[in-house]
Amino acid sequence: MTQPLDRTCELPQLGELDSDKGEFWRTNVFQIANSGDNLSAFESNRLFFNAGEGKKFFDVSFDSGVNIDSDSRSVVATDFNNDRKPDLLVASVGGGPLRLFQNTVENDNRFIQFDVEAKAGSNIGTRLIIHTETHAIYRDLFPHNGCMGQAPIDRTVGIPAGVKITSISIRWPDGTTQTVSNNLDAESISIQQK
Amino acid sequence: MVAGCSDQQANFSPPKNQISTGLLPSDAELDPEKQQAIWDAEHVTFCLEQRFGKMFTAALKSHDTDALQNFFMPAASGEWVEFANDIFAQGGFEEQACSTNRTPLTFDALLTAIADLSAEYETISKVGFRVLSIQMTNETNAIWQSDVQVTVSGKLDGRTSYRKTIATITYQAETPLELGTKPFIHSWVTTDQITRSSEAALFSEVTARFTLDRLPLIDNWKIPAEQSAQYRSQLAVADFDQDGFNDIAIGTFTGEPILLKNIGGRSFNRIDQQVGLRRWAPNEETSLVAWIDVDNDGYQDLIMGNRIYKNVEGRRFSDITSSSGLSVNRQPMGAAIADYDADGDLDIYICYQYPAEDEPQKEGPSPWVGDDSSGGANHLWQNQGNGSFREVGQASGVSAGTRKSFAANWLFYNDDHFPDLYIANDFGTNNLLLNQGDGTFEDISFTSNTADFATSMGVATGHLDSDGRPEIYVANMYSKMGRRIIGQVSAADYPDGIYQQIKGSCAGNRLYSPSVDDPQRCEENSIALGINDIGWAYAPAFADFDGNGWADIYATTGFMSRDRSKPDG
């Protein structure tokens, strides 16, 4: 009846239920977790492909293979088989506690690996700007933790088929900057702080 | 447009002086007549979905046009929105949306259009029917109007295909328990439709091949309901032994910690005991897990539960908890790692849901909305550079008050090299904290329009465009039922500020992008971009899955599932 206003609040049943079809009422929504009832149940995880500039997203969940209807909590998106494509490790409280999905997207795009080495200290907090013929790709190197799942820093960058990297700008964790304009066709690019 | 969502894109952060704290006043209770009206509407909705909906989807699946005809009044009218000419294509994926043109349909043409939703499919895997909104339009004759969503998925022209149709239907529901048993629909106006198809699945499950199905982890679906838990594990992934393959550490809320070594990208071996991670005693803090290179030796050290271990060249782990000064308690929900003070070593931010024993304990029941006071202070542990840490959360202004924090991520919100912090909080407002570069943070949650009262549980930050300023994607609760109910109340039904917060409890995921017009503020665009109605959402993640140079989005969802044969709450 909209939400109860405090978490102990109980609201009375106000009418008949279609009990033949399983309609049910709980006087307090916080009772439901262990009641055996469904609540936001069998919802499918979602995958959206960015069509460019974040202006349009394709909902590709329906045929992604990762639209599982487990009660999922955490996810780590990173490469587990060294093909450089981000895979998905999903932890759930119901419907398979830990499930791994291998990225099988087939296209001619390239995944370039960047190994960056700060002069003193960690490379976490480095900002990479990969300038390409079509657009600039920003990558801030932090170990992402969306909810109960820490991913390693994402060192691979997708480059569309036929597109070249024109230069790379780096801002190191200490604030100094550097530009790289050589050997940009390599599949792995190592950059040391000067 | 779904009723109840029409002002979802307005100001998402209520004015600070309208945020209620502590217990909410009793006069915030909804008017009894309104409560009854909502009850009646939800009961009709239930019968529409579970009685008519089951018959309708069965008729679509079996292409039973006679059965479809029996749902409609003899003079039923209809309209149908046309598909647009453009087809968006990317890789093997295609999407065709609708135009704004609608065509009036005769009774026969309407039935044909509805039957055609599934008619062309070679095989049908699923047909769905959900009610998105409901309102009574004529009480005397029990006439109702609803936005309904029909989905069909299966194989079409050899491709996996998905079709979603949204229609406004007007119908008589004098006896809700009889919905679907006789003609009751007066009109059907299809307002939105979209088709998507693809050549091949994008991911392949390899759980069993990697032996991840053999771990001693509890699955709610395999135990009695009363033993179900809302949280069971945390994950942290890193290549701890520098063999080129990512390994997995798992912290469990009630069981053993687990460390899995990746064997050449083919399988995992459990090695926690072998490398010196100790067994857990009952009632120890076990949930937290995070990798952090404490001493910059290139090997990722490990926080596991309330212990911190030094990684000795990827071969074994040595417990350095006592010398580190780090103190972890209250089963934290996660940690965010960064060098916040840019001094060359990594610091730790830990999210808590509950107050510590030495913190003030809130008395009385906790409010459902506007709760910025019943949680615990988060901790920021500053690396001292000698293997030890010092807690500076309060002094730095990053403790996020006493909220129930679920997740935090470091990001470069402004253009300096000092990491800023976004914190997702349950029941209360979220925090965007701007690093001042002098060891302190300024809370700009409200001025940046990212406070997001929405019972948040997760957050992803990163670059979805190429403007150099990161997006913030916040995981919140959403349900179709919540949106239906919120669609029947308004700000006039509550004291100032309450409606905005209650509405946040079914906000859906929100995307904050720095405004082009006002760089100090963010704009919220999730509904327009189609990434809002995820569900009861937890962890979003950004990654470029298809390598096109643009970050994509994955989002987890689903609260508590027990029985597929029963309706959802």
mmCIF file with all atom_site columns, C-alpha atoms in Angstrom, chain A residues 1-8 13-15 18 21-23 25 30 33-34 36 38-51 53-56 58-59 62-64 66 69-73 78-80 82 86 93-105 107 109 111 121-122 125 127 135-136 138 140 142-150 152 158-160 171 173-175, chain B residues 35-36 39 43 46 51 90 93 95 177 196 198 200-207 219-221 226 228 230 234-237 244 246 262 291 296 333 335 344 365-368 371 404 407 409 412 415-417 427 457-460 463-466 468 494 505 529-530 533 536 538-540 544-564 566-569:
data_model
loop_
_atom_site.group_PDB
_atom_site.id
_atom_site.type_symbol
_atom_site.label_atom_id
_atom_site.label_alt_id
_atom_site.label_comp_id
_atom_site.label_asym_id
_atom_site.label_entity_id
_atom_site.label_seq_id
_atom_site.pdbx_PDB_ins_code
_atom_site.Cartn_x
_atom_site.Cartn_y
_atom_site.Cartn_z
_atom_site.occupancy
_atom_site.B_iso_or_equiv
_atom_site.pdbx_formal_charge
_atom_site.auth_seq_id
_atom_site.auth_comp_id
_atom_site.auth_asym_id
_atom_site.auth_atom_id
_atom_site.pdbx_PDB_model_num
ATOM 1   C CA . MET A 1 1   ? 0.000   0.000   0.000   1.00 0.00 ? 1   MET A CA 1
ATOM 2   C CA . THR A 1 2   ? 2.922   2.038   -1.064  1.00 0.00 ? 2   THR A CA 1
ATOM 3   C CA . GLN A 1 3   ? 5.773   1.210   1.233   1.00 0.00 ? 3   GLN A CA 1
ATOM 4   C CA . PRO A 1 4   ? 5.399   1.016   5.020   1.00 0.00 ? 4   PRO A CA 1
ATOM 5   C CA . LEU A 1 5   ? 6.956   4.101   6.517   1.00 0.00 ? 5   LEU A CA 1
ATOM 6   C CA . ASP A 1 6   ? 9.092   2.285   9.005   1.00 0.00 ? 6   ASP A CA 1
ATOM 7   C CA . ARG A 1 7   ? 10.502  -1.169  8.847   1.00 0.00 ? 7   ARG A CA 1
ATOM 8   C CA . THR A 1 8   ? 8.338   -2.576  11.619  1.00 0.00 ? 8   THR A CA 1
ATOM 9   C CA . GLN A 1 13  ? -5.315  -6.850  4.532   1.00 0.00 ? 13  GLN A CA 1
ATOM 10  C CA . LEU A 1 14  ? -8.030  -4.712  2.935   1.00 0.00 ? 14  LEU A CA 1
ATOM 11  C CA . GLY A 1 15  ? -9.921  -7.152  0.761   1.00 0.00 ? 15  GLY A CA 1
ATOM 12  C CA . ASP A 1 18  ? -7.506  -14.703 -5.356  1.00 0.00 ? 18  ASP A CA 1
ATOM 13  C CA . LYS A 1 21  ? -4.129  -18.407 -8.164  1.00 0.00 ? 21  LYS A CA 1
ATOM 14  C CA . GLY A 1 22  ? -1.776  -17.782 -5.261  1.00 0.00 ? 22  GLY A CA 1
ATOM 15  C CA . GLU A 1 23  ? -2.424  -14.118 -4.517  1.00 0.00 ? 23  GLU A CA 1
ATOM 16  C CA . TRP A 1 25  ? -0.533  -10.578 1.392   1.00 0.00 ? 25  TRP A CA 1
ATOM 17  C CA . PHE A 1 30  ? 10.433  -7.362  5.479   1.00 0.00 ? 30  PHE A CA 1
ATOM 18  C CA . ALA A 1 33  ? 12.623  -12.872 2.570   1.00 0.00 ? 33  ALA A CA 1
ATOM 19  C CA . ASN A 1 34  ? 12.251  -16.105 4.520   1.00 0.00 ? 34  ASN A CA 1
ATOM 20  C CA . GLY A 1 36  ? 8.853   -18.928 0.858   1.00 0.00 ? 36  GLY A CA 1
ATOM 21  C CA . ASN A 1 38  ? 8.561   -14.853 -4.398  1.00 0.00 ? 38  ASN A CA 1
ATOM 22  C CA . LEU A 1 39  ? 9.633   -11.210 -4.377  1.00 0.00 ? 39  LEU A CA 1
ATOM 23  C CA . SER A 1 40  ? 11.194  -9.670  -7.489  1.00 0.00 ? 40  SER A CA 1
ATOM 24  C CA . ALA A 1 41  ? 11.762  -13.285 -8.371  1.00 0.00 ? 41  ALA A CA 1
ATOM 25  C CA . PHE A 1 42  ? 13.395  -14.936 -11.376 1.00 0.00 ? 42  PHE A CA 1
ATOM 26  C CA . GLU A 1 43  ? 14.402  -11.559 -12.775 1.00 0.00 ? 43  GLU A CA 1
ATOM 27  C CA . SER A 1 44  ? 16.932  -11.868 -15.566 1.00 0.00 ? 44  SER A CA 1
ATOM 28  C CA . ASN A 1 45  ? 20.293  -10.135 -15.468 1.00 0.00 ? 45  ASN A CA 1
ATOM 29  C CA . ARG A 1 46  ? 20.672  -7.634  -18.261 1.00 0.00 ? 46  ARG A CA 1
ATOM 30  C CA . LEU A 1 47  ? 23.279  -6.846  -20.890 1.00 0.00 ? 47  LEU A CA 1
ATOM 31  C CA . PHE A 1 48  ? 23.288  -3.603  -22.906 1.00 0.00 ? 48  PHE A CA 1
ATOM 32  C CA . PHE A 1 49  ? 25.620  -2.872  -25.795 1.00 0.00 ? 49  PHE A CA 1
ATOM 33  C CA . ASN A 1 50  ? 26.711  0.731   -26.202 1.00 0.00 ? 50  ASN A CA 1
ATOM 34  C CA . ALA A 1 51  ? 26.053  1.775   -29.792 1.00 0.00 ? 51  ALA A CA 1
ATOM 35  C CA . GLU A 1 53  ? 28.908  7.857   -27.278 1.00 0.00 ? 53  GLU A CA 1
ATOM 36  C CA . GLY A 1 54  ? 26.532  6.413   -24.687 1.00 0.00 ? 54  GLY A CA 1
ATOM 37  C CA . LYS A 1 55  ? 23.637  7.863   -26.681 1.00 0.00 ? 55  LYS A CA 1
ATOM 38  C CA . LYS A 1 56  ? 21.960  4.548   -27.453 1.00 0.00 ? 56  LYS A CA 1
ATOM 39  C CA . PHE A 1 58  ? 20.968  -2.128  -27.431 1.00 0.00 ? 58  PHE A CA 1
ATOM 40  C CA . ASP A 1 59  ? 19.293  -4.467  -24.960 1.00 0.00 ? 59  ASP A CA 1
ATOM 41  C CA . PHE A 1 62  ? 17.529  -11.928 -24.698 1.00 0.00 ? 62  PHE A CA 1
ATOM 42  C CA . ASP A 1 63  ? 20.272  -13.738 -26.590 1.00 0.00 ? 63  ASP A CA 1
ATOM 43  C CA . SER A 1 64  ? 23.298  -12.968 -24.472 1.00 0.00 ? 64  SER A CA 1
ATOM 44  C CA . VAL A 1 66  ? 24.112  -14.222 -19.446 1.00 0.00 ? 66  VAL A CA 1
ATOM 45  C CA . ASP A 1 69  ? 17.274  -15.591 -13.712 1.00 0.00 ? 69  ASP A CA 1
ATOM 46  C CA . SER A 1 70  ? 19.249  -16.446 -10.581 1.00 0.00 ? 70  SER A CA 1
ATOM 47  C CA . ASP A 1 71  ? 19.029  -14.168 -7.539  1.00 0.00 ? 71  ASP A CA 1
ATOM 48  C CA . SER A 1 72  ? 22.280  -12.509 -8.529  1.00 0.00 ? 72  SER A CA 1
ATOM 49  C CA . ARG A 1 73  ? 24.289  -10.178 -6.374  1.00 0.00 ? 73  ARG A CA 1
ATOM 50  C CA . THR A 1 78  ? 37.237  -9.464  -16.621 1.00 0.00 ? 78  THR A CA 1
ATOM 51  C CA . ASP A 1 79  ? 39.168  -11.912 -18.771 1.00 0.00 ? 79  ASP A CA 1
ATOM 52  C CA . PHE A 1 80  ? 39.662  -15.408 -17.355 1.00 0.00 ? 80  PHE A CA 1
ATOM 53  C CA . ASN A 1 82  ? 43.529  -14.735 -21.764 1.00 0.00 ? 82  ASN A CA 1
ATOM 54  C CA . PRO A 1 86  ? 35.919  -9.562  -20.744 1.00 0.00 ? 86  PRO A CA 1
ATOM 55  C CA . VAL A 1 93  ? 22.352  -16.353 -3.487  1.00 0.00 ? 93  VAL A CA 1
ATOM 56  C CA . GLY A 1 94  ? 20.043  -18.654 -5.424  1.00 0.00 ? 94  GLY A CA 1
ATOM 57  C CA . GLY A 1 95  ? 20.272  -20.311 -8.812  1.00 0.00 ? 95  GLY A CA 1
ATOM 58  C CA . GLY A 1 96  ? 23.943  -21.285 -8.836  1.00 0.00 ? 96  GLY A CA 1
ATOM 59  C CA . PRO A 1 97  ? 26.221  -19.589 -6.294  1.00 0.00 ? 97  PRO A CA 1
ATOM 60  C CA . LEU A 1 98  ? 29.055  -18.893 -8.732  1.00 0.00 ? 98  LEU A CA 1
ATOM 61  C CA . ARG A 1 99  ? 28.731  -19.037 -12.515 1.00 0.00 ? 99  ARG A CA 1
ATOM 62  C CA . LEU A 1 100 ? 31.290  -18.166 -15.174 1.00 0.00 ? 100 LEU A CA 1
ATOM 63  C CA . PHE A 1 101 ? 30.374  -17.051 -18.695 1.00 0.00 ? 101 PHE A CA 1
ATOM 64  C CA . GLN A 1 102 ? 32.950  -16.900 -21.448 1.00 0.00 ? 102 GLN A CA 1
ATOM 65  C CA . ASN A 1 103 ? 32.725  -14.074 -23.947 1.00 0.00 ? 103 ASN A CA 1
ATOM 66  C CA . THR A 1 104 ? 32.123  -15.565 -27.395 1.00 0.00 ? 104 THR A CA 1
ATOM 67  C CA . VAL A 1 105 ? 31.339  -12.350 -29.280 1.00 0.00 ? 105 VAL A CA 1
ATOM 68  C CA . ASN A 1 107 ? 33.711  -9.719  -34.815 1.00 0.00 ? 107 ASN A CA 1
ATOM 69  C CA . ASN A 1 109 ? 37.410  -5.626  -33.473 1.00 0.00 ? 109 ASN A CA 1
ATOM 70  C CA . PHE A 1 111 ? 41.471  -5.919  -27.908 1.00 0.00 ? 111 PHE A CA 1
ATOM 71  C CA . GLY A 1 121 ? 54.000  3.194   -6.500  1.00 0.00 ? 121 GLY A CA 1
ATOM 72  C CA . SER A 1 122 ? 50.888  1.613   -7.886  1.00 0.00 ? 122 SER A CA 1
ATOM 73  C CA . GLY A 1 125 ? 44.706  5.837   -10.401 1.00 0.00 ? 125 GLY A CA 1
ATOM 74  C CA . ARG A 1 127 ? 44.144  7.676   -16.563 1.00 0.00 ? 127 ARG A CA 1
ATOM 75  C CA . HIS A 1 135 ? 37.063  8.833   -30.989 1.00 0.00 ? 135 HIS A CA 1
ATOM 76  C CA . ALA A 1 136 ? 38.937  9.075   -27.695 1.00 0.00 ? 136 ALA A CA 1
ATOM 77  C CA . TYR A 1 138 ? 39.017  7.065   -21.609 1.00 0.00 ? 138 TYR A CA 1
ATOM 78  C CA . ASP A 1 140 ? 40.592  5.210   -15.458 1.00 0.00 ? 140 ASP A CA 1
ATOM 79  C CA . PHE A 1 142 ? 40.616  1.560   -10.578 1.00 0.00 ? 142 PHE A CA 1
ATOM 80  C CA . PRO A 1 143 ? 39.663  -1.912  -9.340  1.00 0.00 ? 143 PRO A CA 1
ATOM 81  C CA . HIS A 1 144 ? 35.899  -1.648  -9.816  1.00 0.00 ? 144 HIS A CA 1
ATOM 82  C CA . ASN A 1 145 ? 33.575  -2.935  -7.103  1.00 0.00 ? 145 ASN A CA 1
ATOM 83  C CA . GLY A 1 146 ? 29.937  -2.567  -8.155  1.00 0.00 ? 146 GLY A CA 1
ATOM 84  C CA . CYS A 1 147 ? 28.548  -4.471  -5.177  1.00 0.00 ? 147 CYS A CA 1
ATOM 85  C CA . MET A 1 148 ? 30.301  -7.263  -3.290  1.00 0.00 ? 148 MET A CA 1
ATOM 86  C CA . GLY A 1 149 ? 32.650  -8.026  -6.187  1.00 0.00 ? 149 GLY A CA 1
ATOM 87  C CA . GLN A 1 150 ? 36.065  -6.474  -6.866  1.00 0.00 ? 150 GLN A CA 1
ATOM 88  C CA . PRO A 1 152 ? 41.042  -6.106  -11.374 1.00 0.00 ? 152 PRO A CA 1
ATOM 89  C CA . GLY A 1 158 ? 38.633  -2.454  -27.623 1.00 0.00 ? 158 GLY A CA 1
ATOM 90  C CA . ILE A 1 159 ? 39.546  -0.852  -30.926 1.00 0.00 ? 159 ILE A CA 1
ATOM 91  C CA . PRO A 1 160 ? 37.001  -1.063  -33.757 1.00 0.00 ? 160 PRO A CA 1
ATOM 92  C CA . ARG A 1 171 ? 48.035  10.906  -16.546 1.00 0.00 ? 171 ARG A CA 1
ATOM 93  C CA . PRO A 1 173 ? 48.655  8.790   -10.242 1.00 0.00 ? 173 PRO A CA 1
ATOM 94  C CA . ASP A 1 174 ? 51.056  11.564  -9.169  1.00 0.00 ? 174 ASP A CA 1
ATOM 95  C CA . GLY A 1 175 ? 49.456  13.944  -11.682 1.00 0.00 ? 175 GLY A CA 1
ATOM 96  C CA . GLN B 2 35  ? -5.237  2.511   0.366   1.00 0.00 ? 35  GLN B CA 1
ATOM 97  C CA . GLN B 2 36  ? -8.468  0.708   -0.484  1.00 0.00 ? 36  GLN B CA 1
ATOM 98  C CA . TRP B 2 39  ? -5.790  -2.638  -3.002  1.00 0.00 ? 39  TRP B CA 1
ATOM 99  C CA . HIS B 2 43  ? -6.357  -7.212  -7.054  1.00 0.00 ? 43  HIS B CA 1
ATOM 100 C CA . PHE B 2 46  ? -3.412  -9.835  -10.230 1.00 0.00 ? 46  PHE B CA 1
ATOM 101 C CA . ARG B 2 51  ? -6.195  -15.440 -15.037 1.00 0.00 ? 51  ARG B CA 1
ATOM 102 C CA . GLN B 2 90  ? 25.634  -3.851  -34.906 1.00 0.00 ? 90  GLN B CA 1
ATOM 103 C CA . PHE B 2 93  ? 22.439  -7.898  -33.787 1.00 0.00 ? 93  PHE B CA 1
ATOM 104 C CA . GLU B 2 95  ? 16.823  -3.834  -33.621 1.00 0.00 ? 95  GLU B CA 1
ATOM 105 C CA . LEU B 2 177 ? -11.995 -13.632 -10.778 1.00 0.00 ? 177 LEU B CA 1
ATOM 106 C CA . ARG B 2 196 ? 15.419  -7.560  -31.611 1.00 0.00 ? 196 ARG B CA 1
ATOM 107 C CA . SER B 2 198 ? 20.692  -11.892 -33.288 1.00 0.00 ? 198 SER B CA 1
ATOM 108 C CA . ALA B 2 200 ? 24.368  -16.229 -32.107 1.00 0.00 ? 200 ALA B CA 1
ATOM 109 C CA . ALA B 2 201 ? 24.559  -16.135 -28.324 1.00 0.00 ? 201 ALA B CA 1
ATOM 110 C CA . LEU B 2 202 ? 27.170  -13.727 -27.041 1.00 0.00 ? 202 LEU B CA 1
ATOM 111 C CA . PHE B 2 203 ? 28.404  -15.746 -24.046 1.00 0.00 ? 203 PHE B CA 1
ATOM 112 C CA . SER B 2 204 ? 28.808  -19.407 -23.229 1.00 0.00 ? 204 SER B CA 1
ATOM 113 C CA . GLU B 2 205 ? 28.542  -20.771 -19.706 1.00 0.00 ? 205 GLU B CA 1
ATOM 114 C CA . VAL B 2 206 ? 31.698  -22.598 -18.589 1.00 0.00 ? 206 VAL B CA 1
ATOM 115 C CA . THR B 2 207 ? 30.929  -22.975 -14.877 1.00 0.00 ? 207 THR B CA 1
ATOM 116 C CA . ASP B 2 219 ? 22.367  -22.031 -2.814  1.00 0.00 ? 219 ASP B CA 1
ATOM 117 C CA . ASN B 2 220 ? 19.065  -20.635 -1.469  1.00 0.00 ? 220 ASN B CA 1
ATOM 118 C CA . TRP B 2 221 ? 17.208  -22.607 -4.112  1.00 0.00 ? 221 TRP B CA 1
ATOM 119 C CA . GLU B 2 226 ? 13.422  -20.138 6.249   1.00 0.00 ? 226 GLU B CA 1
ATOM 120 C CA . SER B 2 228 ? 17.419  -18.280 2.892   1.00 0.00 ? 228 SER B CA 1
ATOM 121 C CA . GLN B 2 230 ? 20.039  -12.173 1.304   1.00 0.00 ? 230 GLN B CA 1
ATOM 122 C CA . GLN B 2 234 ? 31.835  -11.470 -1.908  1.00 0.00 ? 234 GLN B CA 1
ATOM 123 C CA . LEU B 2 235 ? 34.292  -11.899 -4.762  1.00 0.00 ? 235 LEU B CA 1
ATOM 124 C CA . ALA B 2 236 ? 37.654  -10.384 -5.562  1.00 0.00 ? 236 ALA B CA 1
ATOM 125 C CA . VAL B 2 237 ? 39.588  -11.193 -8.720  1.00 0.00 ? 237 VAL B CA 1
ATOM 126 C CA . GLY B 2 244 ? 48.934  -14.256 -16.511 1.00 0.00 ? 244 GLY B CA 1
ATOM 127 C CA . ASN B 2 246 ? 43.074  -14.098 -13.093 1.00 0.00 ? 246 ASN B CA 1
ATOM 128 C CA . ASN B 2 262 ? 43.238  -20.237 -12.347 1.00 0.00 ? 262 ASN B CA 1
ATOM 129 C CA . TRP B 2 291 ? 43.025  -7.437  -3.300  1.00 0.00 ? 291 TRP B CA 1
ATOM 130 C CA . ASN B 2 296 ? 54.050  -1.978  -3.931  1.00 0.00 ? 296 ASN B CA 1
ATOM 131 C CA . MET B 2 333 ? 29.697  -5.071  2.254   1.00 0.00 ? 333 MET B CA 1
ATOM 132 C CA . ALA B 2 335 ? 36.026  -2.318  -0.103  1.00 0.00 ? 335 ALA B CA 1
ATOM 133 C CA . GLY B 2 344 ? 52.268  6.400   -3.936  1.00 0.00 ? 344 GLY B CA 1
ATOM 134 C CA . PRO B 2 365 ? 12.285  1.275   14.373  1.00 0.00 ? 365 PRO B CA 1
ATOM 135 C CA . SER B 2 366 ? 14.251  2.355   11.348  1.00 0.00 ? 366 SER B CA 1
ATOM 136 C CA . PRO B 2 367 ? 12.349  4.305   8.711   1.00 0.00 ? 367 PRO B CA 1
ATOM 137 C CA . TRP B 2 368 ? 11.824  2.799   5.277   1.00 0.00 ? 368 TRP B CA 1
ATOM 138 C CA . ASP B 2 371 ? 17.185  6.828   6.712   1.00 0.00 ? 371 ASP B CA 1
ATOM 139 C CA . LYS B 2 404 ? 23.721  1.757   5.287   1.00 0.00 ? 404 LYS B CA 1
ATOM 140 C CA . ALA B 2 407 ? 29.098  -0.202  -2.378  1.00 0.00 ? 407 ALA B CA 1
ATOM 141 C CA . ASN B 2 409 ? 33.720  3.280   -6.265  1.00 0.00 ? 409 ASN B CA 1
ATOM 142 C CA . PHE B 2 412 ? 37.826  11.055  -11.358 1.00 0.00 ? 412 PHE B CA 1
ATOM 143 C CA . ASP B 2 415 ? 39.733  16.774  -13.813 1.00 0.00 ? 415 ASP B CA 1
ATOM 144 C CA . ASP B 2 416 ? 42.423  16.535  -11.161 1.00 0.00 ? 416 ASP B CA 1
ATOM 145 C CA . HIS B 2 417 ? 44.380  13.381  -10.329 1.00 0.00 ? 417 HIS B CA 1
ATOM 146 C CA . PHE B 2 427 ? 17.287  3.507   2.433   1.00 0.00 ? 427 PHE B CA 1
ATOM 147 C CA . MET B 2 457 ? 22.701  -1.237  -3.660  1.00 0.00 ? 457 MET B CA 1
ATOM 148 C CA . GLY B 2 458 ? 25.451  -0.893  -6.231  1.00 0.00 ? 458 GLY B CA 1
ATOM 149 C CA . VAL B 2 459 ? 27.279  1.519   -8.482  1.00 0.00 ? 459 VAL B CA 1
ATOM 150 C CA . ALA B 2 460 ? 29.426  1.431   -11.600 1.00 0.00 ? 460 ALA B CA 1
ATOM 151 C CA . HIS B 2 463 ? 33.272  6.339   -19.394 1.00 0.00 ? 463 HIS B CA 1
ATOM 152 C CA . LEU B 2 464 ? 30.269  5.533   -21.589 1.00 0.00 ? 464 LEU B CA 1
ATOM 153 C CA . ASP B 2 465 ? 31.065  8.432   -23.938 1.00 0.00 ? 465 ASP B CA 1
ATOM 154 C CA . SER B 2 466 ? 34.191  10.309  -24.989 1.00 0.00 ? 466 SER B CA 1
ATOM 155 C CA . GLY B 2 468 ? 36.390  12.683  -20.534 1.00 0.00 ? 468 GLY B CA 1
ATOM 156 C CA . TYR B 2 494 ? 1.997   13.058  1.767   1.00 0.00 ? 494 TYR B CA 1
ATOM 157 C CA . SER B 2 505 ? 11.897  2.914   -3.634  1.00 0.00 ? 505 SER B CA 1
ATOM 158 C CA . LEU B 2 529 ? 18.325  5.231   -22.709 1.00 0.00 ? 529 LEU B CA 1
ATOM 159 C CA . GLY B 2 530 ? 16.315  2.116   -21.806 1.00 0.00 ? 530 GLY B CA 1
ATOM 160 C CA . ASP B 2 533 ? 13.856  -0.924  -15.408 1.00 0.00 ? 533 ASP B CA 1
ATOM 161 C CA . TRP B 2 536 ? 15.693  -5.478  -7.848  1.00 0.00 ? 536 TRP B CA 1
ATOM 162 C CA . TYR B 2 538 ? 22.533  -5.073  -7.159  1.00 0.00 ? 538 TYR B CA 1
ATOM 163 C CA . ALA B 2 539 ? 25.795  -4.909  -9.096  1.00 0.00 ? 539 ALA B CA 1
ATOM 164 C CA . PRO B 2 540 ? 26.262  -3.022  -12.344 1.00 0.00 ? 540 PRO B CA 1
ATOM 165 C CA . ASP B 2 544 ? 33.627  -3.246  -23.570 1.00 0.00 ? 544 ASP B CA 1
ATOM 166 C CA . PHE B 2 545 ? 32.366  -6.745  -24.312 1.00 0.00 ? 545 PHE B CA 1
ATOM 167 C CA . ASP B 2 546 ? 32.290  -6.416  -28.100 1.00 0.00 ? 546 ASP B CA 1
ATOM 168 C CA . GLY B 2 547 ? 35.505  -4.428  -28.523 1.00 0.00 ? 547 GLY B CA 1
ATOM 169 C CA . ASN B 2 548 ? 33.926  -1.516  -30.389 1.00 0.00 ? 548 ASN B CA 1
ATOM 170 C CA . GLY B 2 549 ? 35.671  1.036   -28.189 1.00 0.00 ? 549 GLY B CA 1
ATOM 171 C CA . TRP B 2 550 ? 32.602  1.869   -26.120 1.00 0.00 ? 550 TRP B CA 1
ATOM 172 C CA . ALA B 2 551 ? 31.907  0.552   -22.623 1.00 0.00 ? 551 ALA B CA 1
ATOM 173 C CA . ASP B 2 552 ? 28.827  -1.663  -22.343 1.00 0.00 ? 552 ASP B CA 1
ATOM 174 C CA . ILE B 2 553 ? 26.699  -2.391  -19.271 1.00 0.00 ? 553 ILE B CA 1
ATOM 175 C CA . TYR B 2 554 ? 25.933  -5.588  -17.393 1.00 0.00 ? 554 TYR B CA 1
ATOM 176 C CA . ALA B 2 555 ? 23.544  -5.468  -14.441 1.00 0.00 ? 555 ALA B CA 1
ATOM 177 C CA . THR B 2 556 ? 22.573  -8.142  -11.930 1.00 0.00 ? 556 THR B CA 1
ATOM 178 C CA . THR B 2 557 ? 19.100  -8.364  -10.480 1.00 0.00 ? 557 THR B CA 1
ATOM 179 C CA . GLY B 2 558 ? 16.624  -10.567 -8.586  1.00 0.00 ? 558 GLY B CA 1
ATOM 180 C CA . PHE B 2 559 ? 15.805  -10.535 -4.884  1.00 0.00 ? 559 PHE B CA 1
ATOM 181 C CA . MET B 2 560 ? 14.243  -13.755 -3.623  1.00 0.00 ? 560 MET B CA 1
ATOM 182 C CA . SER B 2 561 ? 12.981  -16.522 -5.891  1.00 0.00 ? 561 SER B CA 1
ATOM 183 C CA . ARG B 2 562 ? 11.413  -19.627 -4.383  1.00 0.00 ? 562 ARG B CA 1
ATOM 184 C CA . ASP B 2 563 ? 8.842   -21.227 -6.649  1.00 0.00 ? 563 ASP B CA 1
ATOM 185 C CA . ARG B 2 564 ? 8.343   -20.760 -10.396 1.00 0.00 ? 564 ARG B CA 1
ATOM 186 C CA . LYS B 2 566 ? 3.792   -19.176 -7.736  1.00 0.00 ? 566 LYS B CA 1
ATOM 187 C CA . PRO B 2 567 ? 3.157   -15.503 -8.557  1.00 0.00 ? 567 PRO B CA 1
ATOM 188 C CA . ASP B 2 568 ? 5.716   -12.858 -7.817  1.00 0.00 ? 568 ASP B CA 1
ATOM 189 C CA . GLY B 2 569 ? 5.350   -10.448 -4.921  1.00 0.00 ? 569 GLY B CA 1
#
